[in-house]
Short mmCIF file of C-alpha atoms and ligand atoms in Angstrom, two decimals:
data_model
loop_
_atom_site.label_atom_id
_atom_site.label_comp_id
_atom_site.label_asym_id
_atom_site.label_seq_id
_atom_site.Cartn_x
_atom_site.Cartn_y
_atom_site.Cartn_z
CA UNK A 1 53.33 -10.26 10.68
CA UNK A 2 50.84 -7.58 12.22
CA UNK A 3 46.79 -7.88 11.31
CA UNK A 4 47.55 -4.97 8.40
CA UNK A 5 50.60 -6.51 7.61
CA UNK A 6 48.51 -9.55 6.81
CA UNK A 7 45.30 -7.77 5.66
CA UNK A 8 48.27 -5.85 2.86
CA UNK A 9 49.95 -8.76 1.72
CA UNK A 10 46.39 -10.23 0.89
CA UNK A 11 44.93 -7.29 -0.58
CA UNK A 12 47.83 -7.24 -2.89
CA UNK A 13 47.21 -10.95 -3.64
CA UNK A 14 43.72 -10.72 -4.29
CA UNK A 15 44.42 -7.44 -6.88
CA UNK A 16 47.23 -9.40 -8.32
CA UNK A 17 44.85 -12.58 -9.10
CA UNK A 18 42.01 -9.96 -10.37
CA UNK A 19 44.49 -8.67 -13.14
CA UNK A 20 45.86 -11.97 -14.00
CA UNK A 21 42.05 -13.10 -14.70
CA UNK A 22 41.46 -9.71 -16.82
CA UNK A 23 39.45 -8.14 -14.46
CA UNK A 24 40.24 -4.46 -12.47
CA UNK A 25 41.45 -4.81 -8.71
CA UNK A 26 38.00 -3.18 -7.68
CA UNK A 27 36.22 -5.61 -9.47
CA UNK A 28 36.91 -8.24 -6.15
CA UNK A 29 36.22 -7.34 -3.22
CA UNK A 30 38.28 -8.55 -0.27
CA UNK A 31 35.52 -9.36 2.49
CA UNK A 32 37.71 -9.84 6.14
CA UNK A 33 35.90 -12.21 8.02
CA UNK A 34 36.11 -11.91 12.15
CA UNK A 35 34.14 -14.85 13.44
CA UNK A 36 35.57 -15.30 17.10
CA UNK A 37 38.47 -12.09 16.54
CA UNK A 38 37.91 -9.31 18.87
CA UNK A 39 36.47 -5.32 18.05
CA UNK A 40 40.50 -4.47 18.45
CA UNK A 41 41.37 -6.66 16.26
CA UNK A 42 38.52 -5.49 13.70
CA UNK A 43 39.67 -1.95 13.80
CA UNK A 44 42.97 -3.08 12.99
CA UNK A 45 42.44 -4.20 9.48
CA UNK A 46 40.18 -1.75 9.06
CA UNK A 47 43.30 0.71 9.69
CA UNK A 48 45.05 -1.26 6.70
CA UNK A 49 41.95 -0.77 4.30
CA UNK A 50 39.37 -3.21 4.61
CA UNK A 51 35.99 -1.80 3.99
CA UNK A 52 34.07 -4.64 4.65
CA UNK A 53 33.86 -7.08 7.47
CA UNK A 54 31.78 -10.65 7.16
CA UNK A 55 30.59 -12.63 10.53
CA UNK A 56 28.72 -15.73 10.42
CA UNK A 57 27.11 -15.32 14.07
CA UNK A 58 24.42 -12.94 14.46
CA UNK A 59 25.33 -12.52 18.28
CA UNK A 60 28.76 -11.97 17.26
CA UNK A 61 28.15 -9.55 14.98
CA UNK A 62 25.75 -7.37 17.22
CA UNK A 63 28.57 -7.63 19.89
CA UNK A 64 31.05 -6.21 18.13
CA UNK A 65 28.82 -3.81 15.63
CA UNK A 66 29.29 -0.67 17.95
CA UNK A 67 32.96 -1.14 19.04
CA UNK A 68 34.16 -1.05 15.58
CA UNK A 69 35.02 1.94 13.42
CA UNK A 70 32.26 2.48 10.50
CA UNK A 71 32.07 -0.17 7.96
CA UNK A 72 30.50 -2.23 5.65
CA UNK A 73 28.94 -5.76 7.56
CA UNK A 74 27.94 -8.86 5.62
CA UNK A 75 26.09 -11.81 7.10
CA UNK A 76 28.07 -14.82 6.29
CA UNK A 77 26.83 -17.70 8.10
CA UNK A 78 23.55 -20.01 8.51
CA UNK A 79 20.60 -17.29 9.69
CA UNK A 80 17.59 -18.25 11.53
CA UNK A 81 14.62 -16.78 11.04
CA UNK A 82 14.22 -15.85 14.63
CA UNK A 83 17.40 -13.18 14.47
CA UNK A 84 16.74 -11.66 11.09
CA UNK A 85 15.25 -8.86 13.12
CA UNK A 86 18.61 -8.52 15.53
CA UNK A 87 20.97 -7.49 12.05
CA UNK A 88 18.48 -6.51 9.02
CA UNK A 89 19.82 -2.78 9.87
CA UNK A 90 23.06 -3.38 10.48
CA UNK A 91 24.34 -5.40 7.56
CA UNK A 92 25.03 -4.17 3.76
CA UNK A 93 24.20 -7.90 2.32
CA UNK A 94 23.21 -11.48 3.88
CA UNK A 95 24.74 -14.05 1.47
CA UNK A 96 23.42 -17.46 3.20
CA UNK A 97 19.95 -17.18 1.99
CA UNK A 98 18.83 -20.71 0.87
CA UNK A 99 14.69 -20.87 1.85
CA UNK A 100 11.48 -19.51 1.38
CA UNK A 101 10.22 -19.45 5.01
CA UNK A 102 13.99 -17.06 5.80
CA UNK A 103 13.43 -14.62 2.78
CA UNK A 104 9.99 -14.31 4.00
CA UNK A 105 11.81 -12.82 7.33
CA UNK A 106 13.96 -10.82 6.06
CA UNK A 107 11.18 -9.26 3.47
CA UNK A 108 9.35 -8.57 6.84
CA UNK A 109 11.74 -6.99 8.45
CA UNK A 110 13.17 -4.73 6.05
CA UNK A 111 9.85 -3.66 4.93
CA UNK A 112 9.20 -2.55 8.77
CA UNK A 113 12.69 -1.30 8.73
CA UNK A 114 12.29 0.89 5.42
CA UNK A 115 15.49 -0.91 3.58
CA UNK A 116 15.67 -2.93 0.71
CA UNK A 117 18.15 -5.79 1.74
CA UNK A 118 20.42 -7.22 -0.36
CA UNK A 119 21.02 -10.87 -0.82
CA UNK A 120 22.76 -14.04 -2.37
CA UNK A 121 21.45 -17.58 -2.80
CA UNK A 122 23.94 -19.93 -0.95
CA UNK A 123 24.64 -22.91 -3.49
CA UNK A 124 25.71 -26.47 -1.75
CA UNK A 125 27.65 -27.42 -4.81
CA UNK A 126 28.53 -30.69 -3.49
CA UNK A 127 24.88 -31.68 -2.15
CA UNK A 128 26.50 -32.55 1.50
CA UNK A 129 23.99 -33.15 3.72
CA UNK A 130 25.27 -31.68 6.63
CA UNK A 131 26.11 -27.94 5.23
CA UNK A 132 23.11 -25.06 4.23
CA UNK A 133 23.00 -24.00 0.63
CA UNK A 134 20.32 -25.02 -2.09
CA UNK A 135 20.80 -27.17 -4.63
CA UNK A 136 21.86 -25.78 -8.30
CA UNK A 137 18.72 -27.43 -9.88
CA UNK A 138 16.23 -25.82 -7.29
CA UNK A 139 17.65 -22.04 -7.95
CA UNK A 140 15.51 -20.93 -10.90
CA UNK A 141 12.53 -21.72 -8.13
CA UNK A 142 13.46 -19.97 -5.40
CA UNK A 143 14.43 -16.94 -6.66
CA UNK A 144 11.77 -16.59 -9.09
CA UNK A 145 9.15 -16.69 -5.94
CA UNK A 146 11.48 -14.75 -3.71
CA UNK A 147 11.71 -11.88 -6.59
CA UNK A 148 7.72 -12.02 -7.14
CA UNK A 149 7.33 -12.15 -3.43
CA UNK A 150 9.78 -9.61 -1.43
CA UNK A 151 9.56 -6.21 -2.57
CA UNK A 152 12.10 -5.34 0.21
CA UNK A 153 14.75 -7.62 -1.44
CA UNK A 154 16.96 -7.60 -4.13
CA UNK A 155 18.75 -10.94 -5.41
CA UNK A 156 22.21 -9.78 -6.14
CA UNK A 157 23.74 -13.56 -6.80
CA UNK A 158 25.50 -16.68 -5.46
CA UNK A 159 27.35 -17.71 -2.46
CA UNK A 160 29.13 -20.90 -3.14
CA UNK A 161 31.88 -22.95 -0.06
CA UNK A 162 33.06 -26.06 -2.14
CA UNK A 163 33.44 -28.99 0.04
CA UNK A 164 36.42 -28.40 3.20
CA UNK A 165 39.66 -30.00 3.47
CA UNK A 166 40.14 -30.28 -0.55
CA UNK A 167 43.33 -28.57 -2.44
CA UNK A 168 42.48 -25.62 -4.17
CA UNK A 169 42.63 -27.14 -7.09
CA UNK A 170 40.19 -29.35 -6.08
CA UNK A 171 38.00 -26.72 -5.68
CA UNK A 172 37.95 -25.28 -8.62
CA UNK A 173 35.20 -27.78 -10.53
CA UNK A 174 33.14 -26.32 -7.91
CA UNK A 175 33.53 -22.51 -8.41
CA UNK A 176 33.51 -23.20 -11.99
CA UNK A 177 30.10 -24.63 -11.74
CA UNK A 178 29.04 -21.69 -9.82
CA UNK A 179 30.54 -19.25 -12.40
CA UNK A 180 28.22 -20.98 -14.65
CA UNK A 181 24.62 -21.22 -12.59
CA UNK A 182 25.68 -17.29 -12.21
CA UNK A 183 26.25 -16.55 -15.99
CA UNK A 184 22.97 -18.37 -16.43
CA UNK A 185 20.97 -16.57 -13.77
CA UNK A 186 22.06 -13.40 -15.68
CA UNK A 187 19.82 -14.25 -18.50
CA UNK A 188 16.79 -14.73 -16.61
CA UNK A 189 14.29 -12.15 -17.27
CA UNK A 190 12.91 -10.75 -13.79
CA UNK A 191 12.47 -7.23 -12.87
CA UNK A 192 16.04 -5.57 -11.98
CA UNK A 193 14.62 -3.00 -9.09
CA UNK A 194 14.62 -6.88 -7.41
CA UNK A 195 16.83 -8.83 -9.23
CA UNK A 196 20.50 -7.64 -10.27
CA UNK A 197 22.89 -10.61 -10.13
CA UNK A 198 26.24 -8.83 -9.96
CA UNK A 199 27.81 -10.41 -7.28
CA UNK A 200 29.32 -13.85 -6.81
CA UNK A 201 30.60 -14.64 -3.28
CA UNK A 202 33.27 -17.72 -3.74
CA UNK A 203 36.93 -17.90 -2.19
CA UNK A 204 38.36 -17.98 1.17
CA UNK A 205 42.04 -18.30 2.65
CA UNK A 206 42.92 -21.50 1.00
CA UNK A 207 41.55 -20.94 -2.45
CA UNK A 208 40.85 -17.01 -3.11
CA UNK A 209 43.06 -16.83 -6.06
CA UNK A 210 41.72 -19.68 -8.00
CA UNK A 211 38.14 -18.49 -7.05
CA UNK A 212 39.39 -15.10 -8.40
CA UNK A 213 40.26 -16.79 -11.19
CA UNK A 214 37.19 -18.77 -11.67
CA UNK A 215 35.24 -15.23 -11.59
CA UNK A 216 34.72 -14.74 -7.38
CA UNK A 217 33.84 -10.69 -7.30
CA UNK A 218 33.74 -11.41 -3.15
CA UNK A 219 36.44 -13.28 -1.79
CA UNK A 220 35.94 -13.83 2.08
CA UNK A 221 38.95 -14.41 3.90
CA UNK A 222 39.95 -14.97 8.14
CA UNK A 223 42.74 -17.21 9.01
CA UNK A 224 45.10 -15.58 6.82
CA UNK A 225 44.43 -12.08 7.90
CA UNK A 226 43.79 -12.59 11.47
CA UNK A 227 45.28 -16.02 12.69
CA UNK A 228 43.99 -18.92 13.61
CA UNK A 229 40.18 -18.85 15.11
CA UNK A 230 39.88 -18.54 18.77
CA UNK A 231 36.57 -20.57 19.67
CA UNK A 232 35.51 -19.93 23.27
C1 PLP B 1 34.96 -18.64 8.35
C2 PLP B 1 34.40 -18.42 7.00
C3 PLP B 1 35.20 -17.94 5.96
C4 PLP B 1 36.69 -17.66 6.10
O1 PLP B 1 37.42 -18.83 6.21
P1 PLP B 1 39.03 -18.82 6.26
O2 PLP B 1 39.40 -20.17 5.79
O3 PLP B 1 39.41 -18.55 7.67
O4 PLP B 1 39.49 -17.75 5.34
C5 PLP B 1 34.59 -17.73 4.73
N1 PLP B 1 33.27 -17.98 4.52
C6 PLP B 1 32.48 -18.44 5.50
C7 PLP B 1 31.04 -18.69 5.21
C8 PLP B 1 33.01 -18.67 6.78
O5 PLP B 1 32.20 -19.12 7.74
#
């Protein structure tokens, strides 16, 4: 199958799981992420629809930025606070925020810039110690100080990756858990010009339709649109 073959037959997957959980087909959006696939390869699946594109490298992501058609960029990946400045006016949403010290950076920067970025708390669901993400008990913390803090942000929800190399079935205590921290965020009572949690980021090749199911509006999926990754 071609990239928009591919990038089709998942769009129609992704609808058909929205429906099934009661929700509208523009209710999820399909996020096609390009870590280590080429500009070409980009404007391909942008050809077949996709509308927005998620890298987790910054330096990826600035390569590529002006060889590929108009779109919308997410930051996907682990950000240091040292390239904040390289992407804050390049991306629509960073959803890997998980400290103080890195909203502080990108409060900075996209005050100087004149934005108002929008972001999502990544949750480490599973507490392993080697992956980013915050833990569901320290939430109500962080964004409470990030939303009195950063007038240049705006919380907009949750990233969650359940632990890798489980069935998708297996995953789903995890999103489900996520689902909930996000219902309860919803009820928190902060300002909405900086705090608007509409969006829950959960879902990628293996297990989009059960995170669709679970209540993912982002699902971010590579492998299965573009192949296997290429790393250099
Ligand atoms: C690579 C990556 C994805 C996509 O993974 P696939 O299994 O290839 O769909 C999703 N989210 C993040 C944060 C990633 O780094």
């Amino acid at each position: 199958m071609t990239i928009q073959e591919k990038f089709t037959d998942i769009l129609e997957r992704k609808n058909a799981a929205a429906i099934r959980s009661g929700r509208q087909p523009e209710d999820v959006t399909l996020l096609a992420v390009t870590k280590t696939h080429g500009a070409d390869e980009i404007n391909q699946a942008i050809a077949a629809g996709a509308t927005d594109i998620g890298e987790n490298r910054v330096q990826e992501l600035v390569e590529k930025y002006d060889k590929v058609s108009p779109v919308r960029w997410h930051l996907i990946g682990h950000l240091q606070t040292n390239k904040v400045k390289n992407i804050i006016d390049k991306v629509v949403m960073i959803h890997s925020v998980d400290s103080m010290k890195l909203a502080r950076e990108i409060n900075k920067r996209a005050e100087a810039a004149g934005l108002v970025m929008d972001i999502l708390i990544e949750i480490n669901s599973a507490m392993e110690e080697t992956k980013s993400g915050i833990a569901a008990g320290d939430l109500k913390e962080l964004v409470t100080e990030i939303v009195s803090e950063c007038a240049a942000i705006r919380v907009r929800g949750l990233m969650c990756i359940p632990p890798l190399a489980i069935t998708p079935e297996d995953a789903r205590p995890y999103f489900r858990e996520a689902r909930e921290l996000f219902e309860e965020m919803k009820t928190w009572d902060l300002p909405e010009e900086r705090f608007m949690p509409d969006v829950l980021s959960m879902g990628m090749s293996g297990d989009f339709e059960v995170a669709i199911e679970e209540g993912s509006t982002i699902v971010r999926v590579g492998s299965s649109i573009f192949g296997p990754r290429n790393y250099r």
